[in-house]
Amino acid sequence: MREFGYRRASDVQGAVALLAADPRARLLGGGTNLVDLMKTGVERPALLIDVQDLPLDRIEVTPDGGLHIGATVTNSDLAADPEVRRRYPALAQAVLSGASGQLRNMATVGGNLLQRTRCGYFTDPAAACNKRVPGSGCPAIGGEHHNHAILGASAHCVAVHPSDMGVALAAFDAVVGYETADGPGELPLAEFYLPVGRTPHLETALPSGALITGLRLPPAPVAAVSRYRKVRERASFAFAIGSLAAALDVHDGTVREVRLAFGAVASRPWRARTAERALTGGPASAEAFAAAADAELAAAEVLPHNGYKVTLLRNLVVALLTELTELTEEAAR
């Protein structure tokens, strides 16, 4: 690991000023991803700005009935929060599925949003990778790609976003708050992650020098009946090969509202809006769930070794929406 400087920030404005003063600086929350990448040489910051002491570690109910989650809230505290578990249970489940307990105790909400892909070509400095070195190529397309993207990819990158938390946040229309030297700003999560296109090295729409300060979750009554399902290659700590956050409101057998977001299928959490439109106002049946999943996944562009994800996601949608329908019916009795 290369030598680097270290500063501990005590307030948001101080952290932003330090970041603005050195474009080679990186913000350090829990460090569970950044430090690993520094060890392999993928990340080579000149300065780490430690933000763990910033007053951004609270979860609060907002006046409109949503939640505000500070950027330095740990994943463990987020998953254990009673309001998160009651109002957005899929979010708590997604966080709990995301890592070991030790990592959740260190990892922060802000850092989770910015974690980098686990594509083996990206994490190997000896390999070509357009995300790490623009213009160097994407060997995953003709090489190892069984866990790579089937939606929204390009000829320049087929890596997937690794976050479980982000999938649930996408389903609930989270808004990312940030601070820059010019003042505060917000980005809906749907606009936070950039399409991969020809520039896979540009991953977010955060302005240069921005510090994420927190997340805002709008009120969403449908989220109270929600779940997160993750499929992975081993039962212990592993990244998803496919995941789904779903929320459902059913009345007299008709879908009144549904939220669906896929994980591990694209360079960002994938909100399944085509499937949502197909389901809303229609019957809550396994046949309708399957048809909606097929409509969403019709846009999939598979590679030789990742076509299984289409069937996997389809089955996840049918199974989880059927489970949520049964939960709703039981609650109505």
Short mmCIF file of N, CA and C in Angstrom, two decimals, residues 199-290:
data_model
loop_
_atom_site.label_atom_id
_atom_site.label_comp_id
_atom_site.label_asym_id
_atom_site.label_seq_id
_atom_site.Cartn_x
_atom_site.Cartn_y
_atom_site.Cartn_z
N THR A 199 -18.78 5.51 -20.70
CA THR A 199 -17.95 6.07 -19.63
C THR A 199 -18.16 5.33 -18.30
N PRO A 200 -17.82 4.04 -18.26
CA PRO A 200 -18.06 3.28 -17.03
C PRO A 200 -17.27 3.78 -15.83
N HIS A 201 -16.22 4.57 -16.06
CA HIS A 201 -15.44 5.10 -14.93
C HIS A 201 -16.18 6.22 -14.21
N LEU A 202 -17.20 6.79 -14.84
CA LEU A 202 -18.03 7.81 -14.19
C LEU A 202 -19.26 7.12 -13.62
N GLU A 203 -19.28 6.91 -12.31
CA GLU A 203 -20.29 6.05 -11.72
C GLU A 203 -21.47 6.79 -11.12
N THR A 204 -21.26 7.99 -10.61
CA THR A 204 -22.36 8.72 -9.97
C THR A 204 -22.43 10.15 -10.50
N ALA A 205 -23.58 10.76 -10.24
CA ALA A 205 -23.80 12.15 -10.63
C ALA A 205 -23.44 13.11 -9.51
N LEU A 206 -22.80 12.64 -8.46
CA LEU A 206 -22.38 13.54 -7.38
C LEU A 206 -21.46 14.63 -7.94
N PRO A 207 -21.68 15.88 -7.56
CA PRO A 207 -20.76 16.92 -8.01
C PRO A 207 -19.36 16.68 -7.45
N SER A 208 -18.36 17.21 -8.15
CA SER A 208 -16.98 17.09 -7.66
C SER A 208 -16.85 17.72 -6.28
N GLY A 209 -16.18 17.05 -5.38
CA GLY A 209 -15.97 17.58 -4.04
C GLY A 209 -17.16 17.44 -3.11
N ALA A 210 -18.13 16.60 -3.46
CA ALA A 210 -19.33 16.46 -2.64
C ALA A 210 -19.14 15.43 -1.52
N LEU A 211 -19.70 15.73 -0.39
CA LEU A 211 -19.75 14.81 0.75
C LEU A 211 -21.20 14.38 0.95
N ILE A 212 -21.46 13.07 0.88
CA ILE A 212 -22.83 12.59 1.15
C ILE A 212 -23.13 12.81 2.63
N THR A 213 -24.25 13.46 2.91
CA THR A 213 -24.63 13.74 4.30
C THR A 213 -25.75 12.83 4.80
N GLY A 214 -26.52 12.25 3.90
CA GLY A 214 -27.58 11.37 4.36
C GLY A 214 -28.52 10.96 3.26
N LEU A 215 -29.54 10.23 3.65
CA LEU A 215 -30.58 9.74 2.76
C LEU A 215 -31.93 10.20 3.27
N ARG A 216 -32.83 10.50 2.34
CA ARG A 216 -34.21 10.79 2.71
C ARG A 216 -35.10 9.73 2.07
N LEU A 217 -35.89 9.05 2.90
CA LEU A 217 -36.86 8.07 2.39
C LEU A 217 -38.24 8.69 2.48
N PRO A 218 -38.89 8.95 1.33
CA PRO A 218 -40.24 9.51 1.37
C PRO A 218 -41.21 8.53 2.05
N PRO A 219 -42.31 9.05 2.60
CA PRO A 219 -43.30 8.13 3.17
C PRO A 219 -43.85 7.20 2.10
N ALA A 220 -43.99 5.92 2.43
CA ALA A 220 -44.48 4.94 1.46
C ALA A 220 -45.22 3.85 2.24
N PRO A 221 -46.53 4.01 2.45
CA PRO A 221 -47.27 2.99 3.21
C PRO A 221 -47.10 1.59 2.64
N VAL A 222 -46.96 1.46 1.31
CA VAL A 222 -46.82 0.13 0.70
C VAL A 222 -45.55 -0.56 1.20
N ALA A 223 -44.56 0.21 1.63
CA ALA A 223 -43.28 -0.37 2.06
C ALA A 223 -43.41 -1.20 3.33
N ALA A 224 -44.50 -1.00 4.08
CA ALA A 224 -44.68 -1.77 5.32
C ALA A 224 -44.87 -3.26 5.01
N VAL A 225 -45.36 -3.58 3.81
CA VAL A 225 -45.47 -4.98 3.38
C VAL A 225 -44.41 -5.20 2.29
N SER A 226 -43.19 -5.36 2.71
CA SER A 226 -42.08 -5.51 1.76
C SER A 226 -41.10 -6.55 2.27
N ARG A 227 -40.35 -7.10 1.31
CA ARG A 227 -39.35 -8.12 1.63
C ARG A 227 -38.17 -7.98 0.66
N TYR A 228 -37.02 -8.52 1.09
CA TYR A 228 -35.84 -8.58 0.22
C TYR A 228 -35.38 -10.02 0.14
N ARG A 229 -35.14 -10.49 -1.08
CA ARG A 229 -34.62 -11.84 -1.29
C ARG A 229 -33.33 -11.76 -2.08
N LYS A 230 -32.34 -12.53 -1.60
CA LYS A 230 -31.02 -12.52 -2.24
C LYS A 230 -30.61 -13.95 -2.55
N VAL A 231 -30.17 -14.16 -3.78
CA VAL A 231 -29.62 -15.46 -4.17
C VAL A 231 -28.11 -15.30 -4.31
N ARG A 232 -27.38 -16.19 -3.66
CA ARG A 232 -25.92 -16.12 -3.71
C ARG A 232 -25.36 -17.53 -3.82
N GLU A 233 -24.09 -17.61 -4.11
CA GLU A 233 -23.51 -18.91 -4.44
C GLU A 233 -23.10 -19.73 -3.23
N ARG A 234 -23.10 -19.14 -2.06
CA ARG A 234 -22.88 -19.88 -0.83
C ARG A 234 -23.68 -19.22 0.29
N ALA A 235 -23.98 -19.99 1.32
CA ALA A 235 -24.88 -19.49 2.36
C ALA A 235 -24.22 -18.42 3.21
N SER A 236 -22.90 -18.48 3.37
CA SER A 236 -22.23 -17.47 4.18
C SER A 236 -22.05 -16.20 3.36
N PHE A 237 -21.27 -15.26 3.87
CA PHE A 237 -21.09 -13.96 3.24
C PHE A 237 -20.70 -14.09 1.77
N ALA A 238 -21.53 -13.54 0.89
CA ALA A 238 -21.24 -13.54 -0.54
C ALA A 238 -22.11 -12.49 -1.20
N PHE A 239 -21.63 -11.97 -2.32
CA PHE A 239 -22.42 -10.99 -3.06
C PHE A 239 -23.50 -11.71 -3.85
N ALA A 240 -24.55 -10.98 -4.18
CA ALA A 240 -25.69 -11.58 -4.86
C ALA A 240 -25.35 -11.95 -6.30
N ILE A 241 -25.99 -13.02 -6.78
CA ILE A 241 -26.01 -13.27 -8.22
C ILE A 241 -27.37 -12.82 -8.78
N GLY A 242 -28.27 -12.51 -7.87
CA GLY A 242 -29.56 -11.95 -8.23
C GLY A 242 -30.31 -11.62 -6.96
N SER A 243 -31.01 -10.50 -6.93
CA SER A 243 -31.76 -10.14 -5.71
C SER A 243 -32.96 -9.31 -6.11
N LEU A 244 -33.89 -9.22 -5.16
CA LEU A 244 -35.15 -8.51 -5.42
C LEU A 244 -35.65 -7.86 -4.15
N ALA A 245 -35.97 -6.57 -4.24
CA ALA A 245 -36.72 -5.88 -3.19
C ALA A 245 -38.13 -5.67 -3.73
N ALA A 246 -39.13 -6.06 -2.94
CA ALA A 246 -40.51 -5.96 -3.42
C ALA A 246 -41.42 -5.46 -2.30
N ALA A 247 -42.37 -4.63 -2.68
CA ALA A 247 -43.42 -4.18 -1.76
C ALA A 247 -44.74 -4.27 -2.52
N LEU A 248 -45.82 -4.63 -1.81
CA LEU A 248 -47.07 -4.91 -2.51
C LEU A 248 -48.26 -4.50 -1.65
N ASP A 249 -49.24 -3.87 -2.31
CA ASP A 249 -50.52 -3.55 -1.69
C ASP A 249 -51.60 -4.19 -2.55
N VAL A 250 -52.29 -5.17 -1.97
CA VAL A 250 -53.34 -5.90 -2.68
C VAL A 250 -54.67 -5.71 -1.94
N HIS A 251 -55.74 -5.46 -2.71
CA HIS A 251 -57.08 -5.35 -2.12
C HIS A 251 -58.06 -6.13 -3.00
N ASP A 252 -58.78 -7.08 -2.37
CA ASP A 252 -59.74 -7.92 -3.10
C ASP A 252 -59.12 -8.55 -4.35
N GLY A 253 -57.89 -9.00 -4.21
CA GLY A 253 -57.23 -9.70 -5.31
C GLY A 253 -56.66 -8.83 -6.40
N THR A 254 -56.73 -7.50 -6.22
CA THR A 254 -56.22 -6.57 -7.23
C THR A 254 -55.00 -5.81 -6.68
N VAL A 255 -54.00 -5.68 -7.51
CA VAL A 255 -52.78 -4.96 -7.09
C VAL A 255 -53.06 -3.46 -7.13
N ARG A 256 -53.00 -2.84 -5.94
CA ARG A 256 -53.19 -1.39 -5.91
C ARG A 256 -51.87 -0.64 -6.08
N GLU A 257 -50.80 -1.18 -5.50
CA GLU A 257 -49.48 -0.57 -5.67
C GLU A 257 -48.42 -1.65 -5.52
N VAL A 258 -47.35 -1.52 -6.28
CA VAL A 258 -46.27 -2.49 -6.20
C VAL A 258 -44.96 -1.76 -6.45
N ARG A 259 -43.94 -2.16 -5.74
CA ARG A 259 -42.58 -1.65 -5.96
C ARG A 259 -41.66 -2.85 -6.19
N LEU A 260 -40.82 -2.76 -7.20
CA LEU A 260 -39.88 -3.84 -7.52
C LEU A 260 -38.53 -3.24 -7.91
N ALA A 261 -37.46 -3.78 -7.33
CA ALA A 261 -36.11 -3.38 -7.75
C ALA A 261 -35.23 -4.63 -7.75
N PHE A 262 -34.43 -4.77 -8.82
CA PHE A 262 -33.54 -5.92 -8.99
C PHE A 262 -32.11 -5.53 -8.57
N GLY A 263 -31.39 -6.51 -8.05
CA GLY A 263 -29.97 -6.32 -7.75
C GLY A 263 -29.12 -7.33 -8.50
N ALA A 264 -27.84 -6.98 -8.70
CA ALA A 264 -26.85 -7.85 -9.34
C ALA A 264 -27.15 -8.15 -10.80
N VAL A 265 -27.91 -7.27 -11.45
CA VAL A 265 -28.21 -7.47 -12.87
C VAL A 265 -27.78 -6.30 -13.73
N ALA A 266 -27.30 -5.21 -13.10
CA ALA A 266 -26.95 -4.00 -13.85
C ALA A 266 -25.87 -3.24 -13.09
N SER A 267 -25.40 -2.16 -13.71
CA SER A 267 -24.35 -1.37 -13.07
C SER A 267 -24.89 -0.51 -11.93
N ARG A 268 -26.18 -0.56 -11.73
CA ARG A 268 -26.84 0.18 -10.64
C ARG A 268 -28.06 -0.62 -10.20
N PRO A 269 -28.61 -0.32 -9.04
CA PRO A 269 -29.86 -0.97 -8.66
C PRO A 269 -30.91 -0.70 -9.73
N TRP A 270 -31.65 -1.75 -10.11
CA TRP A 270 -32.51 -1.67 -11.29
C TRP A 270 -33.98 -1.61 -10.86
N ARG A 271 -34.57 -0.45 -10.96
CA ARG A 271 -35.99 -0.32 -10.65
C ARG A 271 -36.81 -0.90 -11.81
N ALA A 272 -37.65 -1.86 -11.50
CA ALA A 272 -38.39 -2.60 -12.54
C ALA A 272 -39.72 -1.90 -12.81
N ARG A 273 -39.65 -0.76 -13.44
CA ARG A 273 -40.86 0.05 -13.64
C ARG A 273 -41.79 -0.56 -14.69
N THR A 274 -41.25 -1.24 -15.69
CA THR A 274 -42.11 -1.89 -16.69
C THR A 274 -42.98 -2.95 -16.01
N ALA A 275 -42.39 -3.73 -15.13
CA ALA A 275 -43.15 -4.75 -14.40
C ALA A 275 -44.17 -4.10 -13.47
N GLU A 276 -43.79 -3.01 -12.83
CA GLU A 276 -44.73 -2.32 -11.93
C GLU A 276 -45.96 -1.84 -12.69
N ARG A 277 -45.72 -1.24 -13.86
CA ARG A 277 -46.86 -0.75 -14.66
C ARG A 277 -47.75 -1.91 -15.12
N ALA A 278 -47.13 -3.02 -15.46
CA ALA A 278 -47.91 -4.18 -15.93
C ALA A 278 -48.79 -4.75 -14.83
N LEU A 279 -48.34 -4.64 -13.59
CA LEU A 279 -49.07 -5.25 -12.49
C LEU A 279 -50.15 -4.35 -11.88
N THR A 280 -49.90 -3.06 -11.86
CA THR A 280 -50.79 -2.14 -11.14
C THR A 280 -52.20 -2.16 -11.75
N GLY A 281 -53.18 -2.43 -10.89
CA GLY A 281 -54.57 -2.48 -11.33
C GLY A 281 -55.01 -3.84 -11.84
N GLY A 282 -54.08 -4.78 -11.91
CA GLY A 282 -54.41 -6.11 -12.41
C GLY A 282 -54.49 -7.14 -11.29
N PRO A 283 -54.71 -8.40 -11.67
CA PRO A 283 -54.87 -9.44 -10.65
C PRO A 283 -53.54 -9.77 -9.96
N ALA A 284 -53.65 -10.10 -8.69
CA ALA A 284 -52.48 -10.55 -7.93
C ALA A 284 -52.39 -12.07 -8.04
N SER A 285 -51.88 -12.52 -9.18
CA SER A 285 -51.80 -13.96 -9.44
C SER A 285 -50.40 -14.32 -9.90
N ALA A 286 -50.06 -15.59 -9.75
CA ALA A 286 -48.74 -16.04 -10.18
C ALA A 286 -48.54 -15.81 -11.68
N GLU A 287 -49.62 -15.99 -12.46
CA GLU A 287 -49.51 -15.80 -13.91
C GLU A 287 -49.21 -14.33 -14.24
N ALA A 288 -49.88 -13.43 -13.52
CA ALA A 288 -49.64 -12.00 -13.76
C ALA A 288 -48.24 -11.60 -13.31
N PHE A 289 -47.78 -12.16 -12.19
CA PHE A 289 -46.44 -11.84 -11.71
C PHE A 289 -45.39 -12.30 -12.74
N ALA A 290 -45.58 -13.50 -13.28
CA ALA A 290 -44.62 -14.03 -14.26
C ALA A 290 -44.62 -13.19 -15.53
#
